[in-house]
Amino acid sequence: MLTRYAVILAAGQGTRMKSKLYKVLHPVCGKAMVQHVLDQVLNLQIKDVVAVIGHGSEQVKAQLGDKVKYVNQAEQLGTAHAVIQAKDLLDNKEGVTLVVCGDTPLIKSETLEALFKHHDETSAKATILTAVTQNPSGYGRIVRNSDGQVEKIVEHKDATDEERLIREINTGTYCFDNMALFHALNQVSNENVQGEYYLPDVIEILKRQNDIVAAFQTEDFEETLGVNDRVALAEAEKIMKKRINKFHMQNGVSIIDPENTYIEASVRIKEDTVIMPGSILSGDTLVDADCVIGPHTEIKNCIVGKNTVIKQSVAHDSKIGSEVNIGPFAHIRPQSNIDDAVKIGNFVEIKKANFGKGSKASHLSYIGDAEVGSDVNIGCGTITVNYDGKNKFLTTIGDKAFVGCNSNLIAPVTIGEGAYVAAGSTITEDVPGNALSIARARQVNKENYAEKLQQDKN
């Protein structure tokens, strides 16, 4: 097999996006467009990947890291001008070079591999990735001769009425004989209305030299979509979402309503988990087998254990164990560690807390900056009062402790193992293990006082 190289075009600012964020860094299902492209390219046997960068170069480098080499296109003078920036890295090397745009996040490695294969089988100097679309307006058309061979690429604005009827279009992705590519790039002119150097002109130069120019037609036009504005970005999101959901369903995950379920590309889900409608799973999230997520649940950067149910709740940057029940309407905030067999009920908020195995906070509680042991029961309305206006403090609750309803635990404070806190208490001092702590005012009943209040109103 010939040595393979790849050039990813990622220098454009993308003015039509109307954004401070550079075009190729806009995310599609949680991953930057250019990262989608690179991930697919890295699935191939590529010796060197070169990214052509310009606008937002430091941000693009931060995104792609050290898996690629970089060249800078200081002025954006066309696609041929972009590729020639890689001359110092690739010129005079024997092999095949893939040129792909960084704003085509839907491209698949299988298609690129087929493009390489077709290029090799036809002994071509250049092979164009093409697609057929019902609406080819704005695309360059692939004009073939009577033998079906590529004759030329005609841009839409230059095409005749007959040529505009052609539905096979140039996707902007190519394979080139590397040495032929850079030899031809030296001959590309900018004598056009825009004054730019265009990569399709290389095709014309190679044809004039009687070199073989081939075309490989992908069956899926959608994967060739180039994102130039927010409308196309939304279309790419829709297509990628459908692709991701299909992947999970084919791998044993039940998604009840795929149209109303959003799963980012980085999320991993194991078999026999059920995703209910309205759920959003994002970031570095792993959901183990036999879980039920949703409806209307948001999980981001979390590890979720087996047989766990999370419904109508939000969980971020936390670890959630197996056989846990969360929700409805619970909030698991960052740096929380929920152990196995825990119950976090409705309107309970957990923040930066370790919550021990088998413990429960069933409703209307705030547990923040806390160490909660195993088999603890936290009553309705309990609050760990962790903030004094300047600093945060830790609340520690021992194994098998029982905290009554409407208790305030004023941190720093420790509730000992097996201790009881009476309902309505405000605890300001440590409670020993197995003790009962009552911290509330003594009840006083004033007989017939209600009559006096009514008289005062009159």
GROMACS .gro file of C-alpha atoms in nm:
model
  458
    1MET     CA    1   0.000   0.000   0.000
    2LEU     CA    2   0.123   0.347  -0.087
    3THR     CA    3   0.209   0.583   0.197
    4ARG     CA    4  -0.090   0.797   0.289
    5TYR     CA    5  -0.100   1.159   0.394
    6ALA     CA    6  -0.391   1.388   0.480
    7VAL     CA    7  -0.444   1.763   0.465
    8ILE     CA    8  -0.733   1.909   0.666
    9LEU     CA    9  -0.837   2.259   0.561
   10ALA     CA   10  -0.920   2.451   0.880
   11ALA     CA   11  -0.806   2.810   0.821
   12GLY     CA   12  -1.131   2.991   0.745
   13GLN     CA   13  -1.300   3.225   0.987
   14GLY     CA   14  -1.650   3.143   0.866
   15THR     CA   15  -1.802   3.490   0.848
   16ARG     CA   16  -2.142   3.349   0.754
   17MET     CA   17  -2.161   3.183   1.095
   18LYS     CA   18  -2.172   3.533   1.246
   19SER     CA   19  -1.989   3.416   1.554
   20LYS     CA   20  -1.685   3.489   1.768
   21LEU     CA   21  -1.608   3.117   1.753
   22TYR     CA   22  -1.412   3.008   1.448
   23LYS     CA   23  -1.616   2.799   1.208
   24VAL     CA   24  -1.445   2.461   1.238
   25LEU     CA   25  -1.467   2.480   1.619
   26HIS     CA   26  -1.846   2.498   1.626
   27PRO     CA   27  -1.968   2.176   1.789
   28VAL     CA   28  -2.188   1.914   1.629
   29CYS     CA   29  -2.336   1.685   1.896
   30GLY     CA   30  -2.081   1.810   2.148
   31LYS     CA   31  -1.767   1.776   1.935
   32ALA     CA   32  -1.596   2.044   1.726
   33MET     CA   33  -1.652   1.996   1.353
   34VAL     CA   34  -1.281   1.970   1.281
   35GLN     CA   35  -1.243   1.712   1.559
   36HIS     CA   36  -1.508   1.496   1.393
   37VAL     CA   37  -1.306   1.513   1.069
   38LEU     CA   38  -0.975   1.434   1.240
   39ASP     CA   39  -1.123   1.138   1.431
   40GLN     CA   40  -1.241   0.984   1.104
   41VAL     CA   41  -0.906   1.049   0.932
   42LEU     CA   42  -0.719   0.888   1.222
   43ASN     CA   43  -0.917   0.568   1.163
   44LEU     CA   44  -0.725   0.533   0.836
   45GLN     CA   45  -0.364   0.429   0.794
   46ILE     CA   46  -0.229   0.782   0.758
   47LYS     CA   47   0.142   0.855   0.806
   48ASP     CA   48   0.113   1.232   0.854
   49VAL     CA   49  -0.191   1.455   0.905
   50VAL     CA   50  -0.139   1.824   0.830
   51ALA     CA   51  -0.392   2.084   0.945
   52VAL     CA   52  -0.393   2.412   0.756
   53ILE     CA   53  -0.483   2.677   1.012
   54GLY     CA   54  -0.526   3.053   1.004
   55HIS     CA   55  -0.806   3.224   1.194
   56GLY     CA   56  -0.823   3.098   1.550
   57SER     CA   57  -0.502   2.900   1.504
   58GLU     CA   58  -0.425   2.870   1.875
   59GLN     CA   59  -0.777   2.750   1.953
   60VAL     CA   60  -0.762   2.495   1.672
   61LYS     CA   61  -0.426   2.369   1.800
   62ALA     CA   62  -0.570   2.340   2.150
   63GLN     CA   63  -0.858   2.136   2.010
   64LEU     CA   64  -0.658   1.897   1.790
   65GLY     CA   65  -0.344   1.864   2.002
   66ASP     CA   66  -0.028   1.688   1.892
   67LYS     CA   67  -0.188   1.428   1.666
   68VAL     CA   68  -0.140   1.655   1.365
   69LYS     CA   69   0.124   1.883   1.215
   70TYR     CA   70   0.033   2.245   1.152
   71VAL     CA   71   0.094   2.495   0.873
   72ASN     CA   72  -0.034   2.851   0.871
   73GLN     CA   73  -0.231   3.017   0.593
   74ALA     CA   74  -0.191   3.380   0.692
   75GLU     CA   75  -0.412   3.503   0.407
   76GLN     CA   76  -0.708   3.297   0.290
   77LEU     CA   77  -0.658   3.304  -0.087
   78GLY     CA   78  -0.847   2.990  -0.186
   79THR     CA   79  -0.835   2.615  -0.137
   80ALA     CA   80  -0.533   2.557  -0.363
   81HIS     CA   81  -0.347   2.830  -0.176
   82ALA     CA   82  -0.437   2.652   0.150
   83VAL     CA   83  -0.304   2.313   0.036
   84ILE     CA   84   0.022   2.456  -0.096
   85GLN     CA   85   0.101   2.576   0.257
   86ALA     CA   86   0.179   2.208   0.331
   87LYS     CA   87   0.447   2.201   0.062
   88ASP     CA   88   0.741   2.209   0.302
   89LEU     CA   89   0.604   1.904   0.485
   90LEU     CA   90   0.479   1.694   0.193
   91ASP     CA   91   0.647   1.803  -0.130
   92ASN     CA   92   0.854   1.537  -0.313
   93LYS     CA   93   0.714   1.255  -0.101
   94GLU     CA   94   0.578   0.953  -0.282
   95GLY     CA   95   0.230   0.847  -0.179
   96VAL     CA   96  -0.134   0.950  -0.178
   97THR     CA   97  -0.269   1.264  -0.014
   98LEU     CA   98  -0.625   1.307   0.107
   99VAL     CA   99  -0.756   1.664   0.109
  100VAL     CA  100  -1.066   1.716   0.323
  101CYS     CA  101  -1.237   2.024   0.464
  102GLY     CA  102  -1.257   2.081   0.837
  103ASP     CA  103  -1.620   2.189   0.811
  104THR     CA  104  -1.750   1.848   0.693
  105PRO     CA  105  -1.824   1.683   1.029
  106LEU     CA  106  -2.044   1.407   0.886
  107ILE     CA  107  -1.778   1.246   0.666
  108LYS     CA  108  -1.716   0.878   0.750
  109SER     CA  109  -1.386   0.692   0.758
  110GLU     CA  110  -1.546   0.409   0.560
  111THR     CA  111  -1.615   0.650   0.274
  112LEU     CA  112  -1.263   0.790   0.285
  113GLU     CA  113  -1.121   0.436   0.280
  114ALA     CA  114  -1.335   0.356  -0.025
  115LEU     CA  115  -1.207   0.675  -0.189
  116PHE     CA  116  -0.846   0.563  -0.133
  117LYS     CA  117  -0.928   0.218  -0.271
  118HIS     CA  118  -1.093   0.356  -0.586
  119HIS     CA  119  -0.799   0.591  -0.639
  120ASP     CA  120  -0.559   0.297  -0.624
  121GLU     CA  121  -0.767   0.068  -0.844
  122THR     CA  122  -0.800   0.329  -1.121
  123SER     CA  123  -0.430   0.430  -1.109
  124ALA     CA  124  -0.552   0.789  -1.100
  125LYS     CA  125  -0.348   1.099  -1.029
  126ALA     CA  126  -0.657   1.253  -0.869
  127THR     CA  127  -0.986   1.109  -0.746
  128ILE     CA  128  -1.281   1.329  -0.659
  129LEU     CA  129  -1.533   1.231  -0.394
  130THR     CA  130  -1.871   1.300  -0.552
  131ALA     CA  131  -2.234   1.266  -0.448
  132VAL     CA  132  -2.575   1.292  -0.607
  133THR     CA  133  -2.825   1.544  -0.475
  134GLN     CA  134  -3.173   1.646  -0.580
  135ASN     CA  135  -3.079   2.011  -0.540
  136PRO     CA  136  -2.728   2.067  -0.681
  137SER     CA  137  -2.760   2.446  -0.694
  138GLY     CA  138  -2.437   2.615  -0.584
  139TYR     CA  139  -2.221   2.303  -0.621
  140GLY     CA  140  -1.960   2.229  -0.885
  141ARG     CA  141  -2.092   1.971  -1.132
  142ILE     CA  142  -1.905   1.657  -1.237
  143VAL     CA  143  -1.909   1.643  -1.615
  144ARG     CA  144  -1.839   1.295  -1.754
  145ASN     CA  145  -1.774   1.188  -2.113
  146SER     CA  146  -1.956   0.916  -2.302
  147ASP     CA  147  -1.734   0.653  -2.139
  148GLY     CA  148  -1.830   0.773  -1.793
  149GLN     CA  149  -1.486   0.920  -1.726
  150VAL     CA  150  -1.447   1.258  -1.556
  151GLU     CA  151  -1.408   1.529  -1.816
  152LYS     CA  152  -1.412   1.837  -1.593
  153ILE     CA  153  -1.560   2.009  -1.289
  154VAL     CA  154  -1.781   2.306  -1.375
  155GLU     CA  155  -1.872   2.557  -1.106
  156HIS     CA  156  -2.241   2.641  -1.085
  157LYS     CA  157  -2.194   3.000  -1.196
  158ASP     CA  158  -1.999   2.887  -1.504
  159ALA     CA  159  -2.223   2.595  -1.600
  160THR     CA  160  -2.446   2.588  -1.905
  161ASP     CA  161  -2.817   2.521  -1.870
  162GLU     CA  162  -2.752   2.160  -1.972
  163GLU     CA  163  -2.467   2.122  -1.721
  164ARG     CA  164  -2.682   2.263  -1.442
  165LEU     CA  165  -2.914   1.965  -1.487
  166ILE     CA  166  -2.633   1.735  -1.369
  167ARG     CA  167  -2.699   1.614  -1.014
  168GLU     CA  168  -2.356   1.464  -0.943
  169ILE     CA  169  -2.159   1.726  -0.751
  170ASN     CA  170  -1.806   1.784  -0.626
  171THR     CA  171  -1.796   1.743  -0.246
  172GLY     CA  172  -1.458   1.917  -0.204
  173THR     CA  173  -1.282   1.601  -0.083
  174TYR     CA  174  -1.005   1.453  -0.297
  175CYS     CA  175  -0.728   1.195  -0.322
  176PHE     CA  176  -0.415   1.298  -0.512
  177ASP     CA  177  -0.090   1.144  -0.612
  178ASN     CA  178   0.117   1.355  -0.375
  179MET     CA  179   0.395   1.456  -0.613
  180ALA     CA  180   0.149   1.528  -0.895
  181LEU     CA  181  -0.055   1.742  -0.658
  182PHE     CA  182   0.225   1.976  -0.559
  183HIS     CA  183   0.361   1.995  -0.914
  184ALA     CA  184   0.016   2.102  -1.037
  185LEU     CA  185  -0.036   2.346  -0.749
  186ASN     CA  186   0.260   2.546  -0.878
  187GLN     CA  187   0.066   2.600  -1.200
  188VAL     CA  188  -0.265   2.713  -1.048
  189SER     CA  189  -0.354   3.071  -1.138
  190ASN     CA  190  -0.566   3.326  -0.956
  191GLU     CA  191  -0.694   3.486  -1.276
  192ASN     CA  192  -1.059   3.483  -1.176
  193VAL     CA  193  -1.313   3.727  -1.040
  194GLN     CA  194  -1.226   3.648  -0.678
  195GLY     CA  195  -0.849   3.656  -0.737
  196GLU     CA  196  -0.810   3.326  -0.550
  197TYR     CA  197  -0.638   2.993  -0.614
  198TYR     CA  198  -0.887   2.707  -0.642
  199LEU     CA  199  -0.814   2.338  -0.586
  200PRO     CA  200  -1.047   2.218  -0.865
  201ASP     CA  201  -0.809   2.389  -1.109
  202VAL     CA  202  -0.562   2.110  -1.026
  203ILE     CA  203  -0.807   1.868  -1.188
  204GLU     CA  204  -0.803   2.071  -1.510
  205ILE     CA  205  -0.423   2.084  -1.510
  206LEU     CA  206  -0.396   1.707  -1.466
  207LYS     CA  207  -0.647   1.649  -1.745
  208ARG     CA  208  -0.443   1.869  -1.980
  209GLN     CA  209  -0.145   1.646  -1.899
  210ASN     CA  210  -0.354   1.341  -1.996
  211ASP     CA  211  -0.333   1.211  -1.641
  212ILE     CA  212  -0.614   0.989  -1.516
  213VAL     CA  213  -0.874   1.172  -1.309
  214ALA     CA  214  -1.130   0.946  -1.141
  215ALA     CA  215  -1.440   1.002  -0.930
  216PHE     CA  216  -1.582   0.794  -0.649
  217GLN     CA  217  -1.949   0.850  -0.578
  218THR     CA  218  -2.064   0.808  -0.220
  219GLU     CA  219  -2.416   0.677  -0.173
  220ASP     CA  220  -2.486   0.918   0.113
  221PHE     CA  221  -2.499   1.284   0.013
  222GLU     CA  222  -2.567   1.389   0.373
  223GLU     CA  223  -2.219   1.293   0.494
  224THR     CA  224  -2.061   1.539   0.249
  225LEU     CA  225  -2.251   1.837   0.392
  226GLY     CA  226  -2.026   2.139   0.440
  227VAL     CA  227  -2.127   2.370   0.725
  228ASN     CA  228  -2.103   2.737   0.634
  229ASP     CA  229  -2.384   2.892   0.839
  230ARG     CA  230  -2.611   2.826   1.135
  231VAL     CA  231  -2.878   2.668   0.914
  232ALA     CA  232  -2.632   2.406   0.786
  233LEU     CA  233  -2.501   2.361   1.141
  234ALA     CA  234  -2.851   2.274   1.261
  235GLU     CA  235  -2.890   2.031   0.971
  236ALA     CA  236  -2.560   1.864   1.060
  237GLU     CA  237  -2.673   1.836   1.424
  238LYS     CA  238  -2.995   1.669   1.312
  239ILE     CA  239  -2.815   1.417   1.091
  240MET     CA  240  -2.545   1.342   1.350
  241LYS     CA  241  -2.804   1.302   1.627
  242LYS     CA  242  -2.990   1.049   1.416
  243ARG     CA  243  -2.666   0.864   1.340
  244ILE     CA  244  -2.562   0.852   1.707
  245ASN     CA  245  -2.904   0.735   1.826
  246LYS     CA  246  -2.910   0.464   1.561
  247PHE     CA  247  -2.565   0.347   1.672
  248HIS     CA  248  -2.681   0.307   2.032
  249MET     CA  249  -3.005   0.133   1.935
  250GLN     CA  250  -2.813  -0.111   1.716
  251ASN     CA  251  -2.596  -0.184   2.020
  252GLY     CA  252  -2.882  -0.278   2.250
  253VAL     CA  253  -3.002   0.053   2.392
  254SER     CA  254  -3.374   0.132   2.380
  255ILE     CA  255  -3.442   0.494   2.284
  256ILE     CA  256  -3.817   0.541   2.315
  257ASP     CA  257  -3.838   0.861   2.109
  258PRO     CA  258  -3.518   0.918   1.904
  259GLU     CA  259  -3.649   1.244   1.762
  260ASN     CA  260  -3.665   1.391   2.112
  261THR     CA  261  -3.348   1.242   2.260
  262TYR     CA  262  -3.011   1.417   2.236
  263ILE     CA  263  -2.694   1.215   2.291
  264GLU     CA  264  -2.351   1.363   2.224
  265ALA     CA  265  -2.086   1.176   2.031
  266SER     CA  266  -1.869   1.114   2.338
  267VAL     CA  267  -2.139   0.936   2.543
  268ARG     CA  268  -2.119   0.560   2.608
  269ILE     CA  269  -2.427   0.354   2.693
  270LYS     CA  270  -2.440  -0.019   2.764
  271GLU     CA  271  -2.703  -0.271   2.661
  272ASP     CA  272  -3.061  -0.288   2.787
  273THR     CA  273  -3.059   0.068   2.914
  274VAL     CA  274  -3.374   0.263   2.828
  275ILE     CA  275  -3.358   0.632   2.736
  276MET     CA  276  -3.693   0.806   2.779
  277PRO     CA  277  -3.808   1.109   2.575
  278GLY     CA  278  -3.666   1.455   2.637
  279SER     CA  279  -3.335   1.332   2.778
  280ILE     CA  280  -2.996   1.494   2.710
  281LEU     CA  281  -2.674   1.297   2.764
  282SER     CA  282  -2.351   1.485   2.705
  283GLY     CA  283  -1.980   1.509   2.771
  284ASP     CA  284  -1.775   1.222   2.914
  285THR     CA  285  -2.074   1.020   3.029
  286LEU     CA  286  -2.094   0.643   3.075
  287VAL     CA  287  -2.430   0.479   3.151
  288ASP     CA  288  -2.402   0.114   3.247
  289ALA     CA  289  -2.647  -0.165   3.161
  290ASP     CA  290  -3.014  -0.193   3.258
  291CYS     CA  291  -3.064   0.170   3.356
  292VAL     CA  292  -3.365   0.392   3.292
  293ILE     CA  293  -3.281   0.753   3.207
  294GLY     CA  294  -3.558   1.010   3.185
  295PRO     CA  295  -3.798   1.132   3.084
  296HIS     CA  296  -3.665   1.489   3.066
  297THR     CA  297  -3.331   1.419   3.232
  298GLU     CA  298  -2.996   1.590   3.175
  299ILE     CA  299  -2.673   1.400   3.246
  300LYS     CA  300  -2.332   1.553   3.176
  301ASN     CA  301  -1.987   1.410   3.254
  302CYS     CA  302  -2.121   1.139   3.482
  303ILE     CA  303  -2.058   0.770   3.543
  304VAL     CA  304  -2.385   0.587   3.612
  305GLY     CA  305  -2.386   0.231   3.749
  306LYS     CA  306  -2.609  -0.065   3.659
  307ASN     CA  307  -2.984  -0.077   3.727
  308THR     CA  308  -3.002   0.290   3.817
  309VAL     CA  309  -3.310   0.504   3.750
  310ILE     CA  310  -3.276   0.880   3.698
  311LYS     CA  311  -3.597   1.058   3.603
  312GLN     CA  312  -3.675   1.424   3.543
  313SER     CA  313  -3.349   1.527   3.706
  314VAL     CA  314  -3.012   1.692   3.638
  315ALA     CA  315  -2.672   1.538   3.714
  316HIS     CA  316  -2.335   1.694   3.631
  317ASP     CA  317  -1.972   1.590   3.684
  318SER     CA  318  -2.047   1.318   3.935
  319LYS     CA  319  -2.032   0.944   3.997
  320ILE     CA  320  -2.357   0.760   4.056
  321GLY     CA  321  -2.358   0.397   4.169
  322SER     CA  322  -2.566   0.092   4.086
  323GLU     CA  323  -2.932   0.041   4.182
  324VAL     CA  324  -2.970   0.408   4.266
  325ASN     CA  325  -3.302   0.589   4.235
  326ILE     CA  326  -3.287   0.961   4.160
  327GLY     CA  327  -3.578   1.198   4.107
  328PRO     CA  328  -3.811   1.324   4.003
  329PHE     CA  329  -3.675   1.679   4.005
  330ALA     CA  330  -3.347   1.612   4.184
  331HIS     CA  331  -3.021   1.797   4.117
  332ILE     CA  332  -2.685   1.621   4.146
  333ARG     CA  333  -2.426   1.898   4.129
  334PRO     CA  334  -2.054   1.856   4.048
  335GLN     CA  335  -1.814   1.649   4.258
  336SER     CA  336  -2.080   1.433   4.410
  337ASN     CA  337  -2.027   1.061   4.467
  338ILE     CA  338  -2.349   0.866   4.508
  339ASP     CA  339  -2.288   0.509   4.627
  340ASP     CA  340  -2.496   0.199   4.545
  341ALA     CA  341  -2.861   0.154   4.646
  342VAL     CA  342  -2.909   0.521   4.734
  343LYS     CA  343  -3.240   0.705   4.711
  344ILE     CA  344  -3.232   1.074   4.612
  345GLY     CA  345  -3.591   1.189   4.590
  346ASN     CA  346  -3.789   1.483   4.459
  347PHE     CA  347  -3.648   1.832   4.501
  348VAL     CA  348  -3.328   1.710   4.667
  349GLU     CA  349  -3.002   1.885   4.580
  350ILE     CA  350  -2.666   1.715   4.634
  351LYS     CA  351  -2.346   1.916   4.592
  352LYS     CA  352  -1.984   1.808   4.642
  353ALA     CA  353  -2.095   1.529   4.874
  354ASN     CA  354  -2.014   1.163   4.928
  355PHE     CA  355  -2.340   0.979   4.984
  356GLY     CA  356  -2.297   0.632   5.138
  357LYS     CA  357  -2.443   0.299   5.032
  358GLY     CA  358  -2.813   0.252   5.109
  359SER     CA  359  -2.864   0.606   5.239
  360LYS     CA  360  -3.174   0.811   5.163
  361ALA     CA  361  -3.273   1.171   5.118
  362SER     CA  362  -3.625   1.129   4.990
  363HIS     CA  363  -3.748   1.485   4.948
  364LEU     CA  364  -3.691   1.859   4.980
  365SER     CA  365  -3.335   1.862   5.115
  366TYR     CA  366  -3.002   2.031   5.042
  367ILE     CA  367  -2.691   1.826   5.116
  368GLY     CA  368  -2.378   2.021   5.023
  369ASP     CA  369  -2.013   1.977   5.125
  370ALA     CA  370  -2.096   1.664   5.317
  371GLU     CA  371  -1.974   1.315   5.404
  372VAL     CA  372  -2.281   1.096   5.447
  373GLY     CA  373  -2.225   0.739   5.572
  374SER     CA  374  -2.411   0.420   5.484
  375ASP     CA  375  -2.777   0.350   5.568
  376VAL     CA  376  -2.840   0.708   5.673
  377ASN     CA  377  -3.192   0.851   5.663
  378ILE     CA  378  -3.217   1.224   5.598
  379GLY     CA  379  -3.561   1.363   5.667
  380CYS     CA  380  -3.763   1.600   5.454
  381GLY     CA  381  -3.644   1.961   5.459
  382THR     CA  382  -3.298   1.891   5.605
  383ILE     CA  383  -3.022   2.137   5.515
  384THR     CA  384  -2.647   2.119   5.564
  385VAL     CA  385  -2.569   2.483   5.635
  386ASN     CA  386  -2.228   2.487   5.472
  387TYR     CA  387  -2.162   2.856   5.404
  388ASP     CA  388  -2.103   3.139   5.652
  389GLY     CA  389  -2.085   3.409   5.385
  390LYS     CA  390  -1.711   3.366   5.338
  391ASN     CA  391  -1.609   3.000   5.371
  392LYS     CA  392  -1.756   2.656   5.305
  393PHE     CA  393  -1.751   2.393   5.582
  394LEU     CA  394  -1.798   2.016   5.597
  395THR     CA  395  -2.087   1.824   5.751
  396THR     CA  396  -2.016   1.460   5.848
  397ILE     CA  397  -2.298   1.214   5.913
  398GLY     CA  398  -2.203   0.869   6.042
  399ASP     CA  399  -2.338   0.532   5.934
  400LYS     CA  400  -2.699   0.451   6.029
  401ALA     CA  401  -2.768   0.799   6.161
  402PHE     CA  402  -3.123   0.935   6.146
  403VAL     CA  403  -3.179   1.305   6.079
  404GLY     CA  404  -3.535   1.423   6.143
  405CYS     CA  405  -3.736   1.652   5.917
  406ASN     CA  406  -3.658   2.024   5.895
  407SER     CA  407  -3.320   1.995   6.061
  408ASN     CA  408  -3.042   2.249   6.008
  409LEU     CA  409  -2.691   2.107   6.043
  410ILE     CA  410  -2.461   2.407   6.094
  411ALA     CA  411  -2.121   2.311   5.954
  412PRO     CA  412  -1.859   2.226   6.055
  413VAL     CA  413  -2.043   1.958   6.250
  414THR     CA  414  -2.042   1.580   6.293
  415ILE     CA  415  -2.342   1.357   6.354
  416GLY     CA  416  -2.208   1.036   6.507
  417GLU     CA  417  -2.275   0.681   6.394
  418GLY     CA  418  -2.625   0.564   6.488
  419ALA     CA  419  -2.719   0.906   6.630
  420TYR     CA  420  -3.065   1.061   6.607
  421VAL     CA  421  -3.142   1.426   6.538
  422ALA     CA  422  -3.492   1.527   6.642
  423ALA     CA  423  -3.714   1.692   6.382
  424GLY     CA  424  -3.693   2.071   6.371
  425SER     CA  425  -3.349   2.085   6.535
  426THR     CA  426  -3.074   2.332   6.455
  427ILE     CA  427  -2.752   2.149   6.532
  428THR     CA  428  -2.448   2.364   6.608
  429GLU     CA  429  -2.236   2.114   6.800
  430ASP     CA  430  -2.121   1.757   6.732
  431VAL     CA  431  -2.364   1.478   6.819
  432PRO     CA  432  -2.205   1.167   6.975
  433GLY     CA  433  -2.270   0.826   6.829
  434ASN     CA  434  -2.602   0.665   6.937
  435ALA     CA  435  -2.711   0.990   7.104
  436LEU     CA  436  -3.041   1.174   7.055
  437SER     CA  437  -2.996   1.546   6.994
  438ILE     CA  438  -3.282   1.790   7.035
  439ALA     CA  439  -3.207   2.153   6.954
  440ARG     CA  440  -3.529   2.352   6.942
  441ALA     CA  441  -3.721   2.591   7.168
  442ARG     CA  442  -3.956   2.439   7.425
  443GLN     CA  443  -4.321   2.447   7.312
  444VAL     CA  444  -4.544   2.690   7.500
  445ASN     CA  445  -4.925   2.687   7.462
  446LYS     CA  446  -5.119   3.003   7.556
  447GLU     CA  447  -5.482   2.911   7.622
  448ASN     CA  448  -5.751   3.121   7.449
  449TYR     CA  449  -5.489   3.351   7.295
  450ALA     CA  450  -5.654   3.324   6.952
  451GLU     CA  451  -5.964   3.503   7.088
  452LYS     CA  452  -5.750   3.796   7.200
  453LEU     CA  453  -5.593   3.819   6.853
  454GLN     CA  454  -5.937   3.836   6.695
  455GLN     CA  455  -6.044   4.113   6.932
  456ASP     CA  456  -5.731   4.313   6.849
  457LYS     CA  457  -5.817   4.289   6.478
  458ASN     CA  458  -6.159   4.437   6.544
   0.00000   0.00000   0.00000
